[in-house]
Tab-separated table of C-alpha atoms and ligand atoms in Angstrom:
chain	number	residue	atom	x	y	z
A	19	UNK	CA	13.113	-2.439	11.110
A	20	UNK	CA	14.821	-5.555	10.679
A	21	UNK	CA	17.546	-4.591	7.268
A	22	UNK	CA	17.690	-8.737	6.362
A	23	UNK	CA	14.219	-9.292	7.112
A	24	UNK	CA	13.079	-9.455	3.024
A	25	UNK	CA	10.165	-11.456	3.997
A	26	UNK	CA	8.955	-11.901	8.023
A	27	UNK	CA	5.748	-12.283	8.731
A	28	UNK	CA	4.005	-13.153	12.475
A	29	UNK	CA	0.919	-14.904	11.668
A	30	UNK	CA	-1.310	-16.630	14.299
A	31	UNK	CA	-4.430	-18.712	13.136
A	32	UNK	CA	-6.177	-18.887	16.367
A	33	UNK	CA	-9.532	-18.616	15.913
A	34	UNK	CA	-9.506	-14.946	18.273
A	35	UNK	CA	-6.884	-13.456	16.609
A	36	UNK	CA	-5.502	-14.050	13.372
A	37	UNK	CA	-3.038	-11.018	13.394
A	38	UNK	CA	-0.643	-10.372	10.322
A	39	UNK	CA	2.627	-8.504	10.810
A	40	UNK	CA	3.539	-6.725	7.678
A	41	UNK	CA	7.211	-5.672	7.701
A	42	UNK	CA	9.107	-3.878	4.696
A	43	UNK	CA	8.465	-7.000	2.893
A	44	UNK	CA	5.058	-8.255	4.134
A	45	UNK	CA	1.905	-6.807	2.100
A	46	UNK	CA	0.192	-8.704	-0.226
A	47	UNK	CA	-1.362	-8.817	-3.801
A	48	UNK	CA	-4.594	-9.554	-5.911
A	49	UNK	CA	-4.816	-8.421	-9.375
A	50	UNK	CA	-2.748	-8.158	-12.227
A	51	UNK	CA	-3.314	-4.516	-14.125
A	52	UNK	CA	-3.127	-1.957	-16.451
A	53	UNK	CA	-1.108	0.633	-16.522
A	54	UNK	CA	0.247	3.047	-18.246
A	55	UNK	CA	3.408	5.474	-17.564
A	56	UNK	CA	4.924	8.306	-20.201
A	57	UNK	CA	7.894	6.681	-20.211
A	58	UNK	CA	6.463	3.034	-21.445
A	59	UNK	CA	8.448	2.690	-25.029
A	60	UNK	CA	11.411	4.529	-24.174
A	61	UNK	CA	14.393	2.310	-22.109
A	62	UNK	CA	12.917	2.631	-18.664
A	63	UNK	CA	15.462	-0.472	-17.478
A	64	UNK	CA	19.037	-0.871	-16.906
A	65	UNK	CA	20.230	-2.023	-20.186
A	66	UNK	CA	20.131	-5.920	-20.067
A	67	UNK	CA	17.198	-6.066	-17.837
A	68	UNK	CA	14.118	-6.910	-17.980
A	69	UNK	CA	11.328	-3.694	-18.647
A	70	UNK	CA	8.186	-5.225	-17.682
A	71	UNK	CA	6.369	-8.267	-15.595
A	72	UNK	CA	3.740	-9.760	-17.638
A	73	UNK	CA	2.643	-6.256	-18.790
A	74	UNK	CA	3.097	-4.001	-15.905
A	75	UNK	CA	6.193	-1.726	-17.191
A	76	UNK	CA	9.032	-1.661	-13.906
A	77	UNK	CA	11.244	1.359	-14.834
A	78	UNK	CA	15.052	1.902	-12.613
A	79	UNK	CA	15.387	2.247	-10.021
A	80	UNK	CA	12.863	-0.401	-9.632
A	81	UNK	CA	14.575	-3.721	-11.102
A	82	UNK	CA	13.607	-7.088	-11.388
A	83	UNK	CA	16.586	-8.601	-9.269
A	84	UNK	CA	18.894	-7.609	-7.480
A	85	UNK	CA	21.250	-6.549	-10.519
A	86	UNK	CA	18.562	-4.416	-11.978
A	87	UNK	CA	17.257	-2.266	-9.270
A	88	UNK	CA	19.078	0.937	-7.377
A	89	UNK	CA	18.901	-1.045	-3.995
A	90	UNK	CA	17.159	-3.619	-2.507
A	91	UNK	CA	14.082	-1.465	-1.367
A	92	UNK	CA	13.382	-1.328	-5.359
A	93	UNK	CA	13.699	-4.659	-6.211
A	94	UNK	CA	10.842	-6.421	-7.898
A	95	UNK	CA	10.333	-10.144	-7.869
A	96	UNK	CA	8.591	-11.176	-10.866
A	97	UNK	CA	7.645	-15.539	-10.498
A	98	UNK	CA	4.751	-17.504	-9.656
A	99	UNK	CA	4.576	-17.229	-5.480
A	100	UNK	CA	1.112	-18.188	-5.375
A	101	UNK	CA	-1.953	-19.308	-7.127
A	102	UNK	CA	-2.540	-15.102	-7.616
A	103	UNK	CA	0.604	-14.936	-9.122
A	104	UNK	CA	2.496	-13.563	-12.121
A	105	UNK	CA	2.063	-10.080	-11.206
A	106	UNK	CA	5.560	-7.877	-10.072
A	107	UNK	CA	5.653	-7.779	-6.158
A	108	UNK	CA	7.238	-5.404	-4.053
A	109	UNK	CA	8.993	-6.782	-0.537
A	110	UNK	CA	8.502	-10.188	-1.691
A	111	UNK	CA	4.905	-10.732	-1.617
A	112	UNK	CA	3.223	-6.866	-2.366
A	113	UNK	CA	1.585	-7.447	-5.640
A	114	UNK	CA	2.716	-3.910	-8.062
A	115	UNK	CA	-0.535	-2.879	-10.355
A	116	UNK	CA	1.671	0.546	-11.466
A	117	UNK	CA	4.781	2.623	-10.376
A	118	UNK	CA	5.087	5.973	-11.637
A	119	UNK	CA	8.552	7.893	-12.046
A	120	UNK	CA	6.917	10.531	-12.582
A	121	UNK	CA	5.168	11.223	-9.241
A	122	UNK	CA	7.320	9.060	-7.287
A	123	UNK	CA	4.852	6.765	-6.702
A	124	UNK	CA	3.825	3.180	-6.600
A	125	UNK	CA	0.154	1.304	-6.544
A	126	UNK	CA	0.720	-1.885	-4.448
A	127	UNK	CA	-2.038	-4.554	-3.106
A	128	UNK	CA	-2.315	-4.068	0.545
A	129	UNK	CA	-4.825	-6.578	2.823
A	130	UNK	CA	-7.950	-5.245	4.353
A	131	UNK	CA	-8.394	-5.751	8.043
A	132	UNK	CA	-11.072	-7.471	9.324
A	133	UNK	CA	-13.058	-8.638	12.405
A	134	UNK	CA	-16.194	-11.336	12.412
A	135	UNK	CA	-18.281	-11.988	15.327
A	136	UNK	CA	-19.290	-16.128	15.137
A	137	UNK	CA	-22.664	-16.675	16.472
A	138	UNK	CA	-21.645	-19.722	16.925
A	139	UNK	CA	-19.054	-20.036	19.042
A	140	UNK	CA	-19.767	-15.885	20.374
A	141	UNK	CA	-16.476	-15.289	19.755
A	142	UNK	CA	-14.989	-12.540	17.623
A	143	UNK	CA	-12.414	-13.335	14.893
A	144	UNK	CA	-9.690	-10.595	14.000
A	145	UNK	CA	-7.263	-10.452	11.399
A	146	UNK	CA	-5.323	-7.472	11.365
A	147	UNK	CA	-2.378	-6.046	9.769
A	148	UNK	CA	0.579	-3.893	10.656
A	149	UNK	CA	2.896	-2.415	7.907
A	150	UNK	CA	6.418	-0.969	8.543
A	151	UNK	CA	7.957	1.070	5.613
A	152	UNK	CA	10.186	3.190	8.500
A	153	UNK	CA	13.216	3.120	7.496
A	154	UNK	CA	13.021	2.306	3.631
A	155	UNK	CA	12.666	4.063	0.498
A	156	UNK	CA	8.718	4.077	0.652
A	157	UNK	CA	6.395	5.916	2.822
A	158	UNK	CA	2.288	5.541	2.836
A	159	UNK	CA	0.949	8.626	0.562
A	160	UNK	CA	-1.599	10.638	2.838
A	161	UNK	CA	-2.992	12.292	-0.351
A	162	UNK	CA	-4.718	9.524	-2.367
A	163	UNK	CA	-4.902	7.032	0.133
A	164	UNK	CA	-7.830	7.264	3.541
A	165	UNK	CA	-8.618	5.264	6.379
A	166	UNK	CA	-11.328	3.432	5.690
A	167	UNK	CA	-14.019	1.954	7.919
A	168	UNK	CA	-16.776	-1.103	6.355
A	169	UNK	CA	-19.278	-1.980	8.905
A	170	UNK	CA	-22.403	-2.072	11.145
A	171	UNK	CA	-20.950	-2.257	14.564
A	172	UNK	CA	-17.452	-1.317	13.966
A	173	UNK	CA	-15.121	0.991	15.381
A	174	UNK	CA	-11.623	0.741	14.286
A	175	UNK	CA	-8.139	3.106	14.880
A	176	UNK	CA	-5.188	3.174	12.116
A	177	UNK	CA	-2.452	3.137	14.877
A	178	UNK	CA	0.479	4.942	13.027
A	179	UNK	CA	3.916	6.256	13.516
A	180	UNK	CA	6.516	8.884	11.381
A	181	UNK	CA	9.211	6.523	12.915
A	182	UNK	CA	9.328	8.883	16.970
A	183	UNK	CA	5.842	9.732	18.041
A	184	UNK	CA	2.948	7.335	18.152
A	185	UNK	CA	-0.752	8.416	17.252
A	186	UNK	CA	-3.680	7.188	16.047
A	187	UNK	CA	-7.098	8.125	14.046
A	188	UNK	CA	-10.751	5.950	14.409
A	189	UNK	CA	-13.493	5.917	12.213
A	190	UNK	CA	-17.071	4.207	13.396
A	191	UNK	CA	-20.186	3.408	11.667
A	192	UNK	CA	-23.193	1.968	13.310
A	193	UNK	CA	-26.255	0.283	11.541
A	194	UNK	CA	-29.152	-1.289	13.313
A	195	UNK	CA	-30.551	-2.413	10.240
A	196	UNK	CA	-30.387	-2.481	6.277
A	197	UNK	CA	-32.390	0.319	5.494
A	198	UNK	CA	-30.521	3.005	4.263
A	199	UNK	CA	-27.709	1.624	3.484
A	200	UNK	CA	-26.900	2.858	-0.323
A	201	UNK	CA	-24.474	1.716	-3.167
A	202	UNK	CA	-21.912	4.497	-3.904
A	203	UNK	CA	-19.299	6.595	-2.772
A	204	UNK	CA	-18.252	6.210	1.226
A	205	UNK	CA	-20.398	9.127	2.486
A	206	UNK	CA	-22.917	7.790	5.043
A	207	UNK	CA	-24.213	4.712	6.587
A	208	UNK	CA	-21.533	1.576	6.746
A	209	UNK	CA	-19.404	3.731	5.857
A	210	UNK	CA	-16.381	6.167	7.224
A	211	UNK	CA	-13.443	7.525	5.978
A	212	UNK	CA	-10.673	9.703	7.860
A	213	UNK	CA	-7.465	10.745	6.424
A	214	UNK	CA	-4.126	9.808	7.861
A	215	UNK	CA	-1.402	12.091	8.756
A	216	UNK	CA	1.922	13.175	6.190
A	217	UNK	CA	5.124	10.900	6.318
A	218	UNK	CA	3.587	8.068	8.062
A	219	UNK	CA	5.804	5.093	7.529
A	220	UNK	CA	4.372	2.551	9.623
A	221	UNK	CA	0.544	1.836	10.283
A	222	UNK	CA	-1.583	-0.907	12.320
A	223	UNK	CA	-5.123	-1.364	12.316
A	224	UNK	CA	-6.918	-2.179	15.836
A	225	UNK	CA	-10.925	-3.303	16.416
A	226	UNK	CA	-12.363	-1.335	19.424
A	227	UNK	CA	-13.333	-4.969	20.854
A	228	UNK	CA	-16.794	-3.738	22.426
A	229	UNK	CA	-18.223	-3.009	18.643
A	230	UNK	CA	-18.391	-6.393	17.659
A	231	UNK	CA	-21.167	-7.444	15.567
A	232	UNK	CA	-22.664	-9.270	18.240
A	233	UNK	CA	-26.174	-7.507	18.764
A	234	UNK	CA	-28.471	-7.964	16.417
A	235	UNK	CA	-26.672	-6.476	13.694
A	236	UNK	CA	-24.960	-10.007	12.763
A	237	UNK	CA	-28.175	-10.913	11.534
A	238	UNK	CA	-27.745	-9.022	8.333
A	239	UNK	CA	-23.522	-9.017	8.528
A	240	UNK	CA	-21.109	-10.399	11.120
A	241	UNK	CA	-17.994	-8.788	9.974
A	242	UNK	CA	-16.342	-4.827	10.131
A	243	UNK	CA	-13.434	-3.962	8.156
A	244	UNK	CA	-10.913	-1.602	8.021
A	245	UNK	CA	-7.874	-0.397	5.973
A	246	UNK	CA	-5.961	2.450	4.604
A	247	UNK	CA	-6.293	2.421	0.449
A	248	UNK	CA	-6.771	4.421	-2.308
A	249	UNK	CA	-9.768	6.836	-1.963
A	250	UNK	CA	-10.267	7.369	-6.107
A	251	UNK	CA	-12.193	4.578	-7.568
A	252	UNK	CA	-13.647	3.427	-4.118
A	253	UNK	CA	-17.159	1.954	-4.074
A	254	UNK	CA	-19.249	1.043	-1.041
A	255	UNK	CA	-21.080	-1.501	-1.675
A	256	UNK	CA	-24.064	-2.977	0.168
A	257	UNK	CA	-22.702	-6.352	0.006
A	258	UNK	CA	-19.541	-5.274	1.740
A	259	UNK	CA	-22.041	-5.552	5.156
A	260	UNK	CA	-24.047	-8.387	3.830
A	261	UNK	CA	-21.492	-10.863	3.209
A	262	UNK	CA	-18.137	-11.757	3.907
A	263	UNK	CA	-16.306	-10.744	0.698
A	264	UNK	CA	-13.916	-8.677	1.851
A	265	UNK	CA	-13.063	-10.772	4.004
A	266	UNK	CA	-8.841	-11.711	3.203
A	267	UNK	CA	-9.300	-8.876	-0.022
A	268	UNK	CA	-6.846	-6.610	-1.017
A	269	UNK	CA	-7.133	-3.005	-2.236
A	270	UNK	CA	-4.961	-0.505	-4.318
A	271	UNK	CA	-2.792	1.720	-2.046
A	272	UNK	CA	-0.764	3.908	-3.112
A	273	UNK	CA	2.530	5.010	-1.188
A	274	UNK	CA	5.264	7.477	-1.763
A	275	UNK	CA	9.046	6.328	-3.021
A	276	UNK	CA	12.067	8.953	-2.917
A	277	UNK	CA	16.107	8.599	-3.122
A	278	UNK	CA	17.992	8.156	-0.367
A	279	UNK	CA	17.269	10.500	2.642
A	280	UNK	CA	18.622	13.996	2.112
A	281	UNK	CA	18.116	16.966	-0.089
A	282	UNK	CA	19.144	17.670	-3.863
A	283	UNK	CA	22.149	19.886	-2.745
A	284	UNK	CA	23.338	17.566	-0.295
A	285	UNK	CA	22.921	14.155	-2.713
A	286	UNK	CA	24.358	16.356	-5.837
A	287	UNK	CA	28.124	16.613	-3.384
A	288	UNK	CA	28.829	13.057	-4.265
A	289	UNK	CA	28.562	11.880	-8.018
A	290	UNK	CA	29.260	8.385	-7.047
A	291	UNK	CA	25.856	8.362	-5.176
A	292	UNK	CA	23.690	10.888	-7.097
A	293	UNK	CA	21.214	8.909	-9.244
A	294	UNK	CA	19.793	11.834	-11.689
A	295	UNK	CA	22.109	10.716	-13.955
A	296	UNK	CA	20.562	11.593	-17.488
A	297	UNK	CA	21.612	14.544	-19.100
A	298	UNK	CA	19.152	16.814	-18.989
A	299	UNK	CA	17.944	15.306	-15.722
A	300	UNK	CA	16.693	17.670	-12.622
A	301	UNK	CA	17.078	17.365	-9.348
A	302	UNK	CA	13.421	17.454	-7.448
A	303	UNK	CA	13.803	17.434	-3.353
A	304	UNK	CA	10.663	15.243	-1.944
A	305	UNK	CA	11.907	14.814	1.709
A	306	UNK	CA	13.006	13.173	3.344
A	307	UNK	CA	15.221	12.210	-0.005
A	308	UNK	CA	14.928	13.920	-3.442
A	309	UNK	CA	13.318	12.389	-6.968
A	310	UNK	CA	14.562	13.139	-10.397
A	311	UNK	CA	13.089	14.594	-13.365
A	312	UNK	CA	13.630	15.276	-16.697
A	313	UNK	CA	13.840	18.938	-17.896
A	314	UNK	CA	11.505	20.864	-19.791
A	315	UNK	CA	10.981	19.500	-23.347
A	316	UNK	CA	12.639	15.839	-22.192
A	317	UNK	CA	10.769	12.835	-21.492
A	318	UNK	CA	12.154	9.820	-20.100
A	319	UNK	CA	13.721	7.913	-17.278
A	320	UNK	CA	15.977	10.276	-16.013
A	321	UNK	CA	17.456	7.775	-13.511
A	322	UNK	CA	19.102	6.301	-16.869
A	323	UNK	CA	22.311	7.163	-18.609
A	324	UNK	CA	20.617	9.297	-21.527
A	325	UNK	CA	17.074	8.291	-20.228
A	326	UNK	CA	15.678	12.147	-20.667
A	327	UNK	CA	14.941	12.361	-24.835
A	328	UNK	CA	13.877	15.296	-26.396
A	329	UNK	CA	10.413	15.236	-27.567
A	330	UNK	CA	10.120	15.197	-30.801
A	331	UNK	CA	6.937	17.144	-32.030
B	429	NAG	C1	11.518	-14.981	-7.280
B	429	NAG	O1	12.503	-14.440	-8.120
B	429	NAG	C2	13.573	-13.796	-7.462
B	429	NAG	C3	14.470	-13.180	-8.505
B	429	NAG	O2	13.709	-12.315	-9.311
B	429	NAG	C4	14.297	-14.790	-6.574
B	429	NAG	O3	15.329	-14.143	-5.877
B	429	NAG	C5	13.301	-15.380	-5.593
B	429	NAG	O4	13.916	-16.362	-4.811
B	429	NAG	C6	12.116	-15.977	-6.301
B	429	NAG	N1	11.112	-16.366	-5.319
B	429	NAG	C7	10.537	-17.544	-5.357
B	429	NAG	C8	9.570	-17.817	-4.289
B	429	NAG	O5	10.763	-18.349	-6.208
B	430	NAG	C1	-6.195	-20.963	-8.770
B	430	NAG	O1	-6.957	-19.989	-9.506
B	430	NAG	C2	-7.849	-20.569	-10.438
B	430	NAG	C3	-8.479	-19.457	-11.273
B	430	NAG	O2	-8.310	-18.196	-10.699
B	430	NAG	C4	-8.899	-21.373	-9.672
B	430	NAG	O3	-9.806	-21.971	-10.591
B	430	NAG	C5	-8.192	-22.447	-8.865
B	430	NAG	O4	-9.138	-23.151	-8.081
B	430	NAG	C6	-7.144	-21.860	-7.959
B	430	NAG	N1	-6.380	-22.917	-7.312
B	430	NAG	C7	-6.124	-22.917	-6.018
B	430	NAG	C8	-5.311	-24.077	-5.514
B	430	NAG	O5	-6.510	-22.035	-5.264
B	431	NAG	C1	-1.754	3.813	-12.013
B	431	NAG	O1	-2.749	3.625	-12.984
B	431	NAG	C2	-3.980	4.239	-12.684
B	431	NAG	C3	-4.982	3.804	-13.714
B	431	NAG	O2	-4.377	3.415	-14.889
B	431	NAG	C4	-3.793	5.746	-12.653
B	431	NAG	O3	-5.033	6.374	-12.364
B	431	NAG	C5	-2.808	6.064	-11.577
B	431	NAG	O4	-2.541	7.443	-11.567
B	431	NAG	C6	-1.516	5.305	-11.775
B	431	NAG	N1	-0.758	5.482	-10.561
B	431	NAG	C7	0.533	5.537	-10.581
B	431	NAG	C8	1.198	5.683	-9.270
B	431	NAG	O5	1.150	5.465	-11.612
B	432	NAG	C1	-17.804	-20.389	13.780
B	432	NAG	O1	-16.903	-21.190	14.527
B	432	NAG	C2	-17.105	-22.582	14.316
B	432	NAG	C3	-16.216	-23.322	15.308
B	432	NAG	O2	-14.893	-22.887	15.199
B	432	NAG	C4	-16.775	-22.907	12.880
B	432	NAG	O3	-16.955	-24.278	12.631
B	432	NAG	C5	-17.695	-22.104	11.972
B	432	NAG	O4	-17.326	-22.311	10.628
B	432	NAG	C6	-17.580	-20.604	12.296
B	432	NAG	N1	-18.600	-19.905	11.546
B	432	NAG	C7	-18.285	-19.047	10.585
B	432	NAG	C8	-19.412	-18.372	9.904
B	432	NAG	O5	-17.115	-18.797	10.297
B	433	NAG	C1	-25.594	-2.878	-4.384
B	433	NAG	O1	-24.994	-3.582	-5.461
B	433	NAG	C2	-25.014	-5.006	-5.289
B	433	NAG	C3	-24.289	-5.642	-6.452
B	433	NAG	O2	-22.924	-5.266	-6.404
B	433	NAG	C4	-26.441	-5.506	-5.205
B	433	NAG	O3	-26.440	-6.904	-4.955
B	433	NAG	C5	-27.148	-4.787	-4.063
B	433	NAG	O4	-28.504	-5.165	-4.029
B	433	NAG	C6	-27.060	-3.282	-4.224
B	433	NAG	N1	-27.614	-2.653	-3.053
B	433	NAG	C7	-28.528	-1.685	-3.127
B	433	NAG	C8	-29.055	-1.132	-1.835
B	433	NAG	O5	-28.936	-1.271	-4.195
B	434	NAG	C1	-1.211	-0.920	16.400
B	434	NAG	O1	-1.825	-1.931	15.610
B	434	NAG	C2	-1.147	-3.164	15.604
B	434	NAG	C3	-1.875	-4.098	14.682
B	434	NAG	O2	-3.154	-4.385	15.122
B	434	NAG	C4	-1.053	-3.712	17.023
B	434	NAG	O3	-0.280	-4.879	17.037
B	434	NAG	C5	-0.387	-2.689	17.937
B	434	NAG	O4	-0.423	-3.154	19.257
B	434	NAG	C6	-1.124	-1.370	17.842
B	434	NAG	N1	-0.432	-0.400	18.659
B	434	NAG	C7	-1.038	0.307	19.572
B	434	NAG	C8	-0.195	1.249	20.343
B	434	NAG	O5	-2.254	0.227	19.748
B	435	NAG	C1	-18.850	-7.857	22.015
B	435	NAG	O1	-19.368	-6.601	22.397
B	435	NAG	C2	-20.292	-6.712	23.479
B	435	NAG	C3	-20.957	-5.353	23.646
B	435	NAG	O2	-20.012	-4.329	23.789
B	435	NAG	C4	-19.520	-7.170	24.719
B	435	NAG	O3	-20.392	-7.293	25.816
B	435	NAG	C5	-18.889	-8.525	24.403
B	435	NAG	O4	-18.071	-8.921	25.469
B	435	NAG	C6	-18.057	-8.468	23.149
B	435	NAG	N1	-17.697	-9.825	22.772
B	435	NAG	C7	-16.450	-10.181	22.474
B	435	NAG	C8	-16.214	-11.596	22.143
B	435	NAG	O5	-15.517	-9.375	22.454
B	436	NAG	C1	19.949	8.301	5.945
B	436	NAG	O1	20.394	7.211	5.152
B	436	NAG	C2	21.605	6.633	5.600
B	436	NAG	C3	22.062	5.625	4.569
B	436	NAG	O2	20.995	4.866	4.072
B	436	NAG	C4	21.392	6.025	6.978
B	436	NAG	O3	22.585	5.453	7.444
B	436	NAG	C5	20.939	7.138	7.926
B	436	NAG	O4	20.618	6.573	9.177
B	436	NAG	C6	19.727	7.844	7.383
B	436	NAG	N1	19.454	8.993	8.227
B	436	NAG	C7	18.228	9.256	8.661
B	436	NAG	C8	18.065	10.483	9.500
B	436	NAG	O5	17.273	8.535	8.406
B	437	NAG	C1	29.654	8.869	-1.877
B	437	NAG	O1	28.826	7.754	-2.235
B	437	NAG	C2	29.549	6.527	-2.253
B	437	NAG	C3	28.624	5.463	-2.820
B	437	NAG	O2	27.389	5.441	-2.151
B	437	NAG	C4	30.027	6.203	-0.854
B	437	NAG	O3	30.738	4.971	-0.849
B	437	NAG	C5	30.932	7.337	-0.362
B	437	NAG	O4	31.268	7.114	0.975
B	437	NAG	C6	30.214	8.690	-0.481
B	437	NAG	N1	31.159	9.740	-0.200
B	437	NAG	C7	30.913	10.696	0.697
B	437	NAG	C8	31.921	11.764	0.827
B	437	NAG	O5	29.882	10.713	1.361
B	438	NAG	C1	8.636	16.720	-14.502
B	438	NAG	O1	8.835	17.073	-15.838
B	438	NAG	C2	7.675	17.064	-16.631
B	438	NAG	C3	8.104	17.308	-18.064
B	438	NAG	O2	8.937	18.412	-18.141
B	438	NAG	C4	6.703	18.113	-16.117
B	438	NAG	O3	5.512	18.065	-16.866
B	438	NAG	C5	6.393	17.812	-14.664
B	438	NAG	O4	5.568	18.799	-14.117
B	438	NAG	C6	7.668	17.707	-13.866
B	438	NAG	N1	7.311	17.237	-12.543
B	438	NAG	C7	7.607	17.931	-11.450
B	438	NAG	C8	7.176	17.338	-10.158
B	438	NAG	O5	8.226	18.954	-11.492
């Protein structure tokens, strides 16, 4: 991964293949959102800086600028970038709806893949995306988050990678008409879900060309999409196949954030670098790297000097 590469993206309009290269720094937002962490009213910032962006609470090591976060994978930009704007992002341009300390663990927006067959021109038009956390602070959560498939003639892979080996998963769904196709959870037709392995740091999304939308099926939907996102809270919806809505969306994924790359013993030999700071702080090892806590009967950022406060019943 390219270090100085804040914000690269690779993006090709041609009508075949609009493809999207999402670097550490490339994923994108939507909505603005609630949220909610235990440690809202207490100081959750570096003193001086900045707690929230326009309500979403950003507690260290996250930081609005470069001066307020641990390093410059938890740096959070917080200005107008586009008409969506005004929400935190995340590697310049992924839009933050939460980050919990807590679980070590951050909600971004991340862009669904897509491919639309033009009956027009007979051509099929792709637009996927590749993200690369290898190397950073953040890794994709294989818990809450699945590999989702939307379609009636779709067959798609999540192409992924823990940094050495390469692998992939599919997921197909076939349709030949309407009928039967239900509102609700992802559990049948137009539908499929797969899970995606632990510690996977980089992911692409490929269309299996031949499923295409071309037969009949475009005459109820022309597009298939695909993308890995957060499995809680996930609707199908019929429209998803009738129209093109999804089409350039975003959805909630969730992905995994940890200190530094080696274990509590190892990070607690140098004080200069250890960031469980707080008294009252522990030392939790989520590898690669470790997350902090606060002990039993604290609450609190326990990445702050005297962030851990006794609860007080
Ligand atoms: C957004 O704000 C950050 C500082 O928080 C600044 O470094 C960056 O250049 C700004 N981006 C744009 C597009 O204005
Ligand atoms: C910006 O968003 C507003 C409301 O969401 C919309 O009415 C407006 O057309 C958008 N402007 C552009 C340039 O997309
Ligand atoms: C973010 O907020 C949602 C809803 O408020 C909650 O279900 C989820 O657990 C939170 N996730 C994180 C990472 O804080
Ligand atoms: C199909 O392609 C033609 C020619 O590029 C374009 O004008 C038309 O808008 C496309 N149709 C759809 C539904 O995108
Ligand atoms: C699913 O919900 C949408 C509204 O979101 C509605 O237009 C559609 O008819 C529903 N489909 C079925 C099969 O009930
Ligand atoms: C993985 O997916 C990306 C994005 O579509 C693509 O560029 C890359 O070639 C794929 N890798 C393999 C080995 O298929
Ligand atoms: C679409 O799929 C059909 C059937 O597999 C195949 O014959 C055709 O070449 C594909 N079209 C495109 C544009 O990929
Ligand atoms: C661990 O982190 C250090 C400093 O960020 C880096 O130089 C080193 O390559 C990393 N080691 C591994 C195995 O990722
Ligand atoms: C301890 O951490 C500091 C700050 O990151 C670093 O400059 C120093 O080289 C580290 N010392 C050892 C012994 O690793
Ligand atoms: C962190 O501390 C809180 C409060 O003591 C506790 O409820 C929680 O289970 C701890 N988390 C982990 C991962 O140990």
């Amino acid at each position: 991964m390219d270090k100085s590469g804040k914000t690269k993206r690779i993006s090709s309009q041609a009508v075949r293949t609009a493809y999207t290269v999402v670097a550490l720094s490339h994923l994108l937002l939507v909505l603005a959102s609630e949220s909610a962490d235990i440690t809202d009213h207490l100081g959750i910032a570096l003193p001086g800086c900045p707690d929230s962006c326009h309500g979403v609470p950003i507690p260290y090591p996250f930081g609005i600028g470069s001066s307020c976060c641990l390093s410059e994978d938890f740096e959070v930009s917080c200005n107008a970038t586009t008409n969506e704007t005004y929400t935190p992002y995340l590697f310049g341009t992924a839009a933050i709806l939460n980050i919990s300390i807590l679980l070590g663990q951050a909600r971004i927006n991340y862009p669904v893949s897509s491919q639309c067959y033009n009956s027009t021109t007979k051509q099929v038009e792709y637009n996927r995306n590749y993200a690369m956390l290898y190397g950073s602070s953040f890794r994709f959560n294989d818990n809450k988050n699945k590999f989702m498939v939307i379609g009636c003639d779709t067959l798609a892979f999540a192409n992924f990678s823990d940094g050495q080996d390469y692998n992939w998963v599919g997921c197909a769904s076939r349709c030949s008409s309407l009928e039967g196709l239900t509102n609700g959870s992802c559990s049948g037709l137009g539908c499929c879900q797969t899970v995606i392995p632990k510690g996977t740091t980089v992911i692409g999304v490929d269309f299996d060309p031949s499923y295409n939308n071309s037969d009949d099926v475009h005459s109820f939907g022309r597009c298939g999409y695909a993308m890995l996102m957060e499995d809680d809270g996930f609707m199908f919806d019929t429209t998803y196949i009738t129209t093109d809505d999804l089409k350039g969306q975003k959805m909630p994924l969730v992905i995994d954030w940890a200190i530094g790359n080696t274990t509590c013993d190892v990070a607690q030999n140098n004080r200069s670098s250890y960031v469980c700071i707080s008294y009252n702080s522990v030392c939790l090892n989520s590898g690669p790297g470790y997350l902090c806590n606060c002990s039993d009967g604290y609450q609190g950022n326990p990445y702050l000097k005297d962030g851990c406060q006794g609860l007080s019943l």
